[in-house]
Each structure stands twice: as C-alpha cells, then as structure tokens.
C-alpha cells in the first residue's frame, strides 16, 4: 500500500491523481489532501477518500471545511497555512 499526499487536490492534476487512486484502492490510500480555497470540492474529496489530514490556505477556510466534513470524515484533521503543510 502506498500512502499519497495530493497537493492541489481540487485542480486538474489532483483530479487525475485521485481518479487513479479510486481505480486502484488496493494499491493507494490518501494520507493528505491540500487545496487553496475550493473548500466545497475539498470537503467532497475528504468524504470520499477519508484522508488523515486536509490542508487549506487560511483559517477561515479551515473552519468551514471542518464544519462540512465533521460527520462524514471525523478522523480527518483540518490544518491551514504554511504550518499546516
């Protein structure tokens, strides 16, 4: 099993990477996802892939993300900023 951190998970390269992960769950697991400000899309990805960490650019986005995923992905820790990365 390979554990992946996907930087820019809400962009086109992130989409492609996560498509591969979803087609090969026996080979890959998502450890962390990052996004700049697309909180809703990142929340959806967190609910699907259940990463250990999710990182966004700022504190306000992190609060919003944590609220959106608290039920569906309660084990995902939400971080923000450079320190979160």
PDB file of N, CA and C in Angstrom:
ATOM      1  N   UNK A   1       0.848  -1.179   0.000  1.00  0.00           N
ATOM      2  CA  UNK A   1       0.000   0.000   0.000  1.00  0.00           C
ATOM      3  C   UNK A   1       0.891   1.239   0.000  1.00  0.00           C
ATOM      4  N   UNK A   2       0.617   2.151  -0.911  1.00  0.00           N
ATOM      5  CA  UNK A   2       1.320   3.427  -0.959  1.00  0.00           C
ATOM      6  C   UNK A   2       0.383   4.518  -0.451  1.00  0.00           C
ATOM      7  N   UNK A   3       0.895   5.344   0.440  1.00  0.00           N
ATOM      8  CA  UNK A   3       0.122   6.441   1.007  1.00  0.00           C
ATOM      9  C   UNK A   3       0.514   7.734   0.301  1.00  0.00           C
ATOM     10  N   UNK A   4      -0.475   8.463  -0.190  1.00  0.00           N
ATOM     11  CA  UNK A   4      -0.226   9.643  -1.005  1.00  0.00           C
ATOM     12  C   UNK A   4      -0.700  10.926  -0.337  1.00  0.00           C
ATOM     13  N   UNK A   5       0.066  11.976  -0.554  1.00  0.00           N
ATOM     14  CA  UNK A   5      -0.359  13.332  -0.247  1.00  0.00           C
ATOM     15  C   UNK A   5      -0.569  14.014  -1.584  1.00  0.00           C
ATOM     16  N   UNK A   6      -1.759  14.534  -1.798  1.00  0.00           N
ATOM     17  CA  UNK A   6      -2.078  15.167  -3.077  1.00  0.00           C
ATOM     18  C   UNK A   6      -2.135  16.678  -2.869  1.00  0.00           C
ATOM     19  N   UNK A   7      -1.120  17.359  -3.382  1.00  0.00           N
ATOM     20  CA  UNK A   7      -1.078  18.817  -3.323  1.00  0.00           C
ATOM     21  C   UNK A   7      -1.921  19.362  -4.466  1.00  0.00           C
ATOM     22  N   UNK A   8      -2.772  20.316  -4.171  1.00  0.00           N
ATOM     23  CA  UNK A   8      -3.650  20.850  -5.215  1.00  0.00           C
ATOM     24  C   UNK A   8      -4.700  19.839  -5.633  1.00  0.00           C
ATOM     25  N   UNK A   9      -5.297  19.189  -4.660  1.00  0.00           N
ATOM     26  CA  UNK A   9      -6.247  18.105  -4.930  1.00  0.00           C
ATOM     27  C   UNK A   9      -7.471  18.546  -5.712  1.00  0.00           C
ATOM     28  N   UNK A  10      -7.818  19.817  -5.655  1.00  0.00           N
ATOM     29  CA  UNK A  10      -9.026  20.290  -6.337  1.00  0.00           C
ATOM     30  C   UNK A  10      -8.763  20.744  -7.770  1.00  0.00           C
ATOM     31  N   UNK A  11      -7.519  20.720  -8.204  1.00  0.00           N
ATOM     32  CA  UNK A  11      -7.176  21.117  -9.567  1.00  0.00           C
ATOM     33  C   UNK A  11      -7.184  19.938 -10.527  1.00  0.00           C
ATOM     34  N   UNK A  12      -6.816  20.190 -11.763  1.00  0.00           N
ATOM     35  CA  UNK A  12      -6.886  19.151 -12.797  1.00  0.00           C
ATOM     36  C   UNK A  12      -5.912  18.007 -12.545  1.00  0.00           C
ATOM     37  N   UNK A  13      -4.712  18.296 -12.083  1.00  0.00           N
ATOM     38  CA  UNK A  13      -3.758  17.223 -11.792  1.00  0.00           C
ATOM     39  C   UNK A  13      -4.222  16.430 -10.579  1.00  0.00           C
ATOM     40  N   UNK A  14      -4.766  17.121  -9.586  1.00  0.00           N
ATOM     41  CA  UNK A  14      -5.340  16.430  -8.432  1.00  0.00           C
ATOM     42  C   UNK A  14      -6.483  15.522  -8.840  1.00  0.00           C
ATOM     43  N   UNK A  15      -7.355  16.010  -9.732  1.00  0.00           N
ATOM     44  CA  UNK A  15      -8.456  15.180 -10.244  1.00  0.00           C
ATOM     45  C   UNK A  15      -7.926  13.910 -10.883  1.00  0.00           C
ATOM     46  N   UNK A  16      -6.908  14.055 -11.723  1.00  0.00           N
ATOM     47  CA  UNK A  16      -6.339  12.894 -12.417  1.00  0.00           C
ATOM     48  C   UNK A  16      -5.707  11.915 -11.434  1.00  0.00           C
ATOM     49  N   UNK A  17      -4.981  12.442 -10.474  1.00  0.00           N
ATOM     50  CA  UNK A  17      -4.338  11.594  -9.472  1.00  0.00           C
ATOM     51  C   UNK A  17      -5.371  10.826  -8.660  1.00  0.00           C
ATOM     52  N   UNK A  18      -6.407  11.510  -8.217  1.00  0.00           N
ATOM     53  CA  UNK A  18      -7.425  10.857  -7.393  1.00  0.00           C
ATOM     54  C   UNK A  18      -8.264   9.878  -8.203  1.00  0.00           C
ATOM     55  N   UNK A  19      -8.374  10.090  -9.504  1.00  0.00           N
ATOM     56  CA  UNK A  19      -9.035   9.118 -10.366  1.00  0.00           C
ATOM     57  C   UNK A  19      -8.256   7.807 -10.364  1.00  0.00           C
ATOM     58  N   UNK A  20      -6.942   7.893 -10.455  1.00  0.00           N
ATOM     59  CA  UNK A  20      -6.098   6.691 -10.403  1.00  0.00           C
ATOM     60  C   UNK A  20      -6.249   6.006  -9.047  1.00  0.00           C
ATOM     61  N   UNK A  21      -6.234   6.787  -7.979  1.00  0.00           N
ATOM     62  CA  UNK A  21      -6.393   6.230  -6.628  1.00  0.00           C
ATOM     63  C   UNK A  21      -7.720   5.491  -6.512  1.00  0.00           C
ATOM     64  N   UNK A  22      -8.785   6.081  -7.024  1.00  0.00           N
ATOM     65  CA  UNK A  22     -10.108   5.451  -6.899  1.00  0.00           C
ATOM     66  C   UNK A  22     -10.210   4.168  -7.714  1.00  0.00           C
ATOM     67  N   UNK A  23      -9.435   4.066  -8.784  1.00  0.00           N
ATOM     68  CA  UNK A  23      -9.457   2.848  -9.598  1.00  0.00           C
ATOM     69  C   UNK A  23      -8.540   1.758  -9.056  1.00  0.00           C
ATOM     70  N   UNK A  24      -7.664   2.111  -8.108  1.00  0.00           N
ATOM     71  CA  UNK A  24      -6.718   1.141  -7.548  1.00  0.00           C
ATOM     72  C   UNK A  24      -6.649   1.249  -6.022  1.00  0.00           C
ATOM     73  N   UNK A  25      -7.770   1.030  -5.345  1.00  0.00           N
ATOM     74  CA  UNK A  25      -7.776   1.185  -3.878  1.00  0.00           C
ATOM     75  C   UNK A  25      -6.902   0.160  -3.155  1.00  0.00           C
ATOM     76  N   UNK A  26      -6.588  -0.924  -3.815  1.00  0.00           N
ATOM     77  CA  UNK A  26      -5.722  -1.931  -3.204  1.00  0.00           C
ATOM     78  C   UNK A  26      -4.255  -1.491  -3.216  1.00  0.00           C
ATOM     79  N   UNK A  27      -3.924  -0.513  -4.046  1.00  0.00           N
ATOM     80  CA  UNK A  27      -2.543  -0.047  -4.171  1.00  0.00           C
ATOM     81  C   UNK A  27      -2.287   1.291  -3.486  1.00  0.00           C
ATOM     82  N   UNK A  28      -3.325   2.142  -3.416  1.00  0.00           N
ATOM     83  CA  UNK A  28      -3.129   3.509  -2.938  1.00  0.00           C
ATOM     84  C   UNK A  28      -4.134   3.894  -1.856  1.00  0.00           C
ATOM     85  N   UNK A  29      -3.654   4.699  -0.928  1.00  0.00           N
ATOM     86  CA  UNK A  29      -4.509   5.289   0.093  1.00  0.00           C
ATOM     87  C   UNK A  29      -4.112   6.760   0.221  1.00  0.00           C
ATOM     88  N   UNK A  30      -5.085   7.623   0.422  1.00  0.00           N
ATOM     89  CA  UNK A  30      -4.803   9.054   0.530  1.00  0.00           C
ATOM     90  C   UNK A  30      -4.490   9.405   1.982  1.00  0.00           C
ATOM     91  N   UNK A  31      -3.296   9.917   2.207  1.00  0.00           N
ATOM     92  CA  UNK A  31      -2.863  10.344   3.533  1.00  0.00           C
ATOM     93  C   UNK A  31      -3.273  11.790   3.798  1.00  0.00           C
ATOM     94  N   UNK A  32      -3.090  12.659   2.794  1.00  0.00           N
ATOM     95  CA  UNK A  32      -3.428  14.072   2.961  1.00  0.00           C
ATOM     96  C   UNK A  32      -3.853  14.679   1.634  1.00  0.00           C
ATOM     97  N   UNK A  33      -4.749  15.660   1.745  1.00  0.00           N
ATOM     98  CA  UNK A  33      -5.200  16.430   0.591  1.00  0.00           C
ATOM     99  C   UNK A  33      -4.992  17.904   0.898  1.00  0.00           C
ATOM    100  N   UNK A  34      -4.595  18.668  -0.113  1.00  0.00           N
ATOM    101  CA  UNK A  34      -4.467  20.110   0.070  1.00  0.00           C
ATOM    102  C   UNK A  34      -5.222  20.840  -1.034  1.00  0.00           C
ATOM    103  N   UNK A  35      -5.646  22.047  -0.710  1.00  0.00           N
ATOM    104  CA  UNK A  35      -6.299  22.920  -1.683  1.00  0.00           C
ATOM    105  C   UNK A  35      -6.087  24.350  -1.224  1.00  0.00           C
ATOM    106  N   UNK A  36      -6.183  25.269  -2.143  1.00  0.00           N
ATOM    107  CA  UNK A  36      -6.015  26.677  -1.771  1.00  0.00           C
ATOM    108  C   UNK A  36      -7.291  27.203  -1.129  1.00  0.00           C
ATOM    109  N   UNK A  37      -8.374  27.307  -1.919  1.00  0.00           N
ATOM    110  CA  UNK A  37      -9.611  27.868  -1.365  1.00  0.00           C
ATOM    111  C   UNK A  37     -10.882  27.137  -1.785  1.00  0.00           C
ATOM    112  N   UNK A  38     -10.798  26.106  -2.578  1.00  0.00           N
ATOM    113  CA  UNK A  38     -12.002  25.399  -3.026  1.00  0.00           C
ATOM    114  C   UNK A  38     -12.492  24.446  -1.930  1.00  0.00           C
ATOM    115  N   UNK A  39     -13.055  25.023  -0.903  1.00  0.00           N
ATOM    116  CA  UNK A  39     -13.433  24.273   0.290  1.00  0.00           C
ATOM    117  C   UNK A  39     -14.502  23.225  -0.005  1.00  0.00           C
ATOM    118  N   UNK A  40     -15.517  23.572  -0.766  1.00  0.00           N
ATOM    119  CA  UNK A  40     -16.595  22.614  -1.029  1.00  0.00           C
ATOM    120  C   UNK A  40     -16.093  21.390  -1.778  1.00  0.00           C
ATOM    121  N   UNK A  41     -15.250  21.600  -2.769  1.00  0.00           N
ATOM    122  CA  UNK A  41     -14.712  20.464  -3.518  1.00  0.00           C
ATOM    123  C   UNK A  41     -13.794  19.634  -2.629  1.00  0.00           C
ATOM    124  N   UNK A  42     -12.971  20.285  -1.819  1.00  0.00           N
ATOM    125  CA  UNK A  42     -12.092  19.553  -0.910  1.00  0.00           C
ATOM    126  C   UNK A  42     -12.908  18.768   0.110  1.00  0.00           C
ATOM    127  N   UNK A  43     -13.993  19.333   0.591  1.00  0.00           N
ATOM    128  CA  UNK A  43     -14.864  18.621   1.533  1.00  0.00           C
ATOM    129  C   UNK A  43     -15.403  17.349   0.895  1.00  0.00           C
ATOM    130  N   UNK A  44     -15.835  17.440  -0.339  1.00  0.00           N
ATOM    131  CA  UNK A  44     -16.336  16.268  -1.053  1.00  0.00           C
ATOM    132  C   UNK A  44     -15.245  15.205  -1.186  1.00  0.00           C
ATOM    133  N   UNK A  45     -14.039  15.629  -1.508  1.00  0.00           N
ATOM    134  CA  UNK A  45     -12.923  14.686  -1.630  1.00  0.00           C
ATOM    135  C   UNK A  45     -12.595  14.045  -0.284  1.00  0.00           C
ATOM    136  N   UNK A  46     -12.665  14.819   0.784  1.00  0.00           N
ATOM    137  CA  UNK A  46     -12.412  14.269   2.124  1.00  0.00           C
ATOM    138  C   UNK A  46     -13.446  13.209   2.482  1.00  0.00           C
ATOM    139  N   UNK A  47     -14.684  13.451   2.114  1.00  0.00           N
ATOM    140  CA  UNK A  47     -15.740  12.480   2.406  1.00  0.00           C
ATOM    141  C   UNK A  47     -15.547  11.199   1.603  1.00  0.00           C
ATOM    142  N   UNK A  48     -14.983  11.316   0.424  1.00  0.00           N
ATOM    143  CA  UNK A  48     -14.744  10.147  -0.423  1.00  0.00           C
ATOM    144  C   UNK A  48     -13.503   9.377   0.003  1.00  0.00           C
ATOM    145  N   UNK A  49     -12.388  10.072   0.195  1.00  0.00           N
ATOM    146  CA  UNK A  49     -11.099   9.411   0.411  1.00  0.00           C
ATOM    147  C   UNK A  49     -10.684   9.308   1.875  1.00  0.00           C
ATOM    148  N   UNK A  50     -11.338  10.039   2.761  1.00  0.00           N
ATOM    149  CA  UNK A  50     -11.082   9.990   4.205  1.00  0.00           C
ATOM    150  C   UNK A  50      -9.591  10.104   4.555  1.00  0.00           C
ATOM    151  N   UNK A  51      -8.947  11.203   4.138  1.00  0.00           N
ATOM    152  CA  UNK A  51      -7.521  11.371   4.446  1.00  0.00           C
ATOM    153  C   UNK A  51      -7.300  11.643   5.931  1.00  0.00           C
ATOM    154  N   UNK A  52      -6.079  11.435   6.376  1.00  0.00           N
ATOM    155  CA  UNK A  52      -5.726  11.749   7.763  1.00  0.00           C
ATOM    156  C   UNK A  52      -5.676  13.265   7.969  1.00  0.00           C
ATOM    157  N   UNK A  53      -5.221  13.995   6.930  1.00  0.00           N
ATOM    158  CA  UNK A  53      -5.107  15.450   7.007  1.00  0.00           C
ATOM    159  C   UNK A  53      -5.705  16.109   5.775  1.00  0.00           C
ATOM    160  N   UNK A  54      -6.263  17.307   5.973  1.00  0.00           N
ATOM    161  CA  UNK A  54      -6.709  18.172   4.880  1.00  0.00           C
ATOM    162  C   UNK A  54      -6.179  19.564   5.196  1.00  0.00           C
ATOM    163  N   UNK A  55      -5.561  20.199   4.208  1.00  0.00           N
ATOM    164  CA  UNK A  55      -4.922  21.493   4.439  1.00  0.00           C
ATOM    165  C   UNK A  55      -5.447  22.519   3.440  1.00  0.00           C
ATOM    166  N   UNK A  56      -5.821  23.683   3.960  1.00  0.00           N
ATOM    167  CA  UNK A  56      -6.271  24.807   3.127  1.00  0.00           C
ATOM    168  C   UNK A  56      -5.414  26.033   3.450  1.00  0.00           C
ATOM    169  N   UNK A  57      -5.611  27.089   2.680  1.00  0.00           N
ATOM    170  CA  UNK A  57      -4.738  28.260   2.775  1.00  0.00           C
ATOM    171  C   UNK A  57      -4.898  29.075   4.052  1.00  0.00           C
ATOM    172  N   UNK A  58      -6.129  29.248   4.515  1.00  0.00           N
ATOM    173  CA  UNK A  58      -6.324  30.173   5.636  1.00  0.00           C
ATOM    174  C   UNK A  58      -7.246  29.594   6.704  1.00  0.00           C
ATOM    175  N   UNK A  59      -7.243  30.252   7.846  1.00  0.00           N
ATOM    176  CA  UNK A  59      -8.003  29.765   8.996  1.00  0.00           C
ATOM    177  C   UNK A  59      -9.506  29.756   8.737  1.00  0.00           C
ATOM    178  N   UNK A  60     -10.028  30.782   8.092  1.00  0.00           N
ATOM    179  CA  UNK A  60     -11.471  30.832   7.821  1.00  0.00           C
ATOM    180  C   UNK A  60     -11.899  29.640   6.964  1.00  0.00           C
ATOM    181  N   UNK A  61     -11.094  29.306   5.969  1.00  0.00           N
ATOM    182  CA  UNK A  61     -11.405  28.146   5.125  1.00  0.00           C
ATOM    183  C   UNK A  61     -11.312  26.851   5.915  1.00  0.00           C
ATOM    184  N   UNK A  62     -10.369  26.786   6.852  1.00  0.00           N
ATOM    185  CA  UNK A  62     -10.224  25.562   7.645  1.00  0.00           C
ATOM    186  C   UNK A  62     -11.429  25.340   8.553  1.00  0.00           C
ATOM    187  N   UNK A  63     -11.964  26.407   9.109  1.00  0.00           N
ATOM    188  CA  UNK A  63     -13.159  26.298   9.957  1.00  0.00           C
ATOM    189  C   UNK A  63     -14.341  25.814   9.130  1.00  0.00           C
ATOM    190  N   UNK A  64     -14.514  26.392   7.964  1.00  0.00           N
ATOM    191  CA  UNK A  64     -15.600  25.993   7.075  1.00  0.00           C
ATOM    192  C   UNK A  64     -15.454  24.532   6.654  1.00  0.00           C
ATOM    193  N   UNK A  65     -14.246  24.125   6.298  1.00  0.00           N
ATOM    194  CA  UNK A  65     -14.003  22.740   5.892  1.00  0.00           C
ATOM    195  C   UNK A  65     -14.295  21.778   7.041  1.00  0.00           C
ATOM    196  N   UNK A  66     -13.816  22.093   8.224  1.00  0.00           N
ATOM    197  CA  UNK A  66     -14.045  21.224   9.386  1.00  0.00           C
ATOM    198  C   UNK A  66     -15.533  21.040   9.656  1.00  0.00           C
ATOM    199  N   UNK A  67     -16.298  22.114   9.517  1.00  0.00           N
ATOM    200  CA  UNK A  67     -17.748  22.022   9.720  1.00  0.00           C
ATOM    201  C   UNK A  67     -18.393  21.118   8.677  1.00  0.00           C
ATOM    202  N   UNK A  68     -17.934  21.208   7.441  1.00  0.00           N
ATOM    203  CA  UNK A  68     -18.543  20.440   6.359  1.00  0.00           C
ATOM    204  C   UNK A  68     -18.240  18.950   6.437  1.00  0.00           C
ATOM    205  N   UNK A  69     -17.091  18.578   6.995  1.00  0.00           N
ATOM    206  CA  UNK A  69     -16.717  17.159   6.987  1.00  0.00           C
ATOM    207  C   UNK A  69     -16.846  16.472   8.340  1.00  0.00           C
ATOM    208  N   UNK A  70     -17.268  17.184   9.370  1.00  0.00           N
ATOM    209  CA  UNK A  70     -17.232  16.632  10.725  1.00  0.00           C
ATOM    210  C   UNK A  70     -17.989  15.320  10.882  1.00  0.00           C
ATOM    211  N   UNK A  71     -19.076  15.131  10.175  1.00  0.00           N
ATOM    212  CA  UNK A  71     -19.848  13.899  10.304  1.00  0.00           C
ATOM    213  C   UNK A  71     -19.331  12.803   9.378  1.00  0.00           C
ATOM    214  N   UNK A  72     -19.056  13.148   8.130  1.00  0.00           N
ATOM    215  CA  UNK A  72     -18.696  12.148   7.122  1.00  0.00           C
ATOM    216  C   UNK A  72     -17.236  11.708   7.186  1.00  0.00           C
ATOM    217  N   UNK A  73     -16.375  12.542   7.711  1.00  0.00           N
ATOM    218  CA  UNK A  73     -14.948  12.212   7.786  1.00  0.00           C
ATOM    219  C   UNK A  73     -14.369  12.729   9.106  1.00  0.00           C
ATOM    220  N   UNK A  74     -14.870  12.197  10.229  1.00  0.00           N
ATOM    221  CA  UNK A  74     -14.499  12.747  11.540  1.00  0.00           C
ATOM    222  C   UNK A  74     -13.031  12.566  11.918  1.00  0.00           C
ATOM    223  N   UNK A  75     -12.333  11.632  11.287  1.00  0.00           N
ATOM    224  CA  UNK A  75     -10.932  11.399  11.628  1.00  0.00           C
ATOM    225  C   UNK A  75      -9.963  12.279  10.839  1.00  0.00           C
ATOM    226  N   UNK A  76     -10.482  13.066   9.915  1.00  0.00           N
ATOM    227  CA  UNK A  76      -9.634  13.962   9.133  1.00  0.00           C
ATOM    228  C   UNK A  76      -9.341  15.219   9.942  1.00  0.00           C
ATOM    229  N   UNK A  77      -8.062  15.479  10.160  1.00  0.00           N
ATOM    230  CA  UNK A  77      -7.646  16.685  10.874  1.00  0.00           C
ATOM    231  C   UNK A  77      -7.459  17.806   9.861  1.00  0.00           C
ATOM    232  N   UNK A  78      -8.103  18.929  10.098  1.00  0.00           N
ATOM    233  CA  UNK A  78      -8.036  20.066   9.184  1.00  0.00           C
ATOM    234  C   UNK A  78      -6.986  21.057   9.681  1.00  0.00           C
ATOM    235  N   UNK A  79      -6.064  21.397   8.787  1.00  0.00           N
ATOM    236  CA  UNK A  79      -4.986  22.334   9.086  1.00  0.00           C
ATOM    237  C   UNK A  79      -5.021  23.471   8.072  1.00  0.00           C
ATOM    238  N   UNK A  80      -4.237  24.525   8.336  1.00  0.00           N
ATOM    239  CA  UNK A  80      -4.212  25.631   7.374  1.00  0.00           C
ATOM    240  C   UNK A  80      -2.840  26.291   7.321  1.00  0.00           C
ATOM    241  N   UNK A  81      -2.598  26.967   6.218  1.00  0.00           N
ATOM    242  CA  UNK A  81      -1.394  27.765   6.042  1.00  0.00           C
ATOM    243  C   UNK A  81      -0.121  26.968   5.851  1.00  0.00           C
ATOM    244  N   UNK A  82       0.989  27.699   5.856  1.00  0.00           N
ATOM    245  CA  UNK A  82       2.305  27.077   5.670  1.00  0.00           C
ATOM    246  C   UNK A  82       2.601  26.063   6.761  1.00  0.00           C
ATOM    247  N   UNK A  83       2.239  26.394   7.982  1.00  0.00           N
ATOM    248  CA  UNK A  83       2.499  25.475   9.091  1.00  0.00           C
ATOM    249  C   UNK A  83       1.707  24.186   8.941  1.00  0.00           C
ATOM    250  N   UNK A  84       0.526  24.278   8.358  1.00  0.00           N
ATOM    251  CA  UNK A  84      -0.292  23.094   8.129  1.00  0.00           C
ATOM    252  C   UNK A  84       0.318  22.142   7.125  1.00  0.00           C
ATOM    253  N   UNK A  85       1.028  22.722   6.157  1.00  0.00           N
ATOM    254  CA  UNK A  85       1.694  21.882   5.162  1.00  0.00           C
ATOM    255  C   UNK A  85       2.880  21.184   5.775  1.00  0.00           C
TER     256      UNK A  85
END
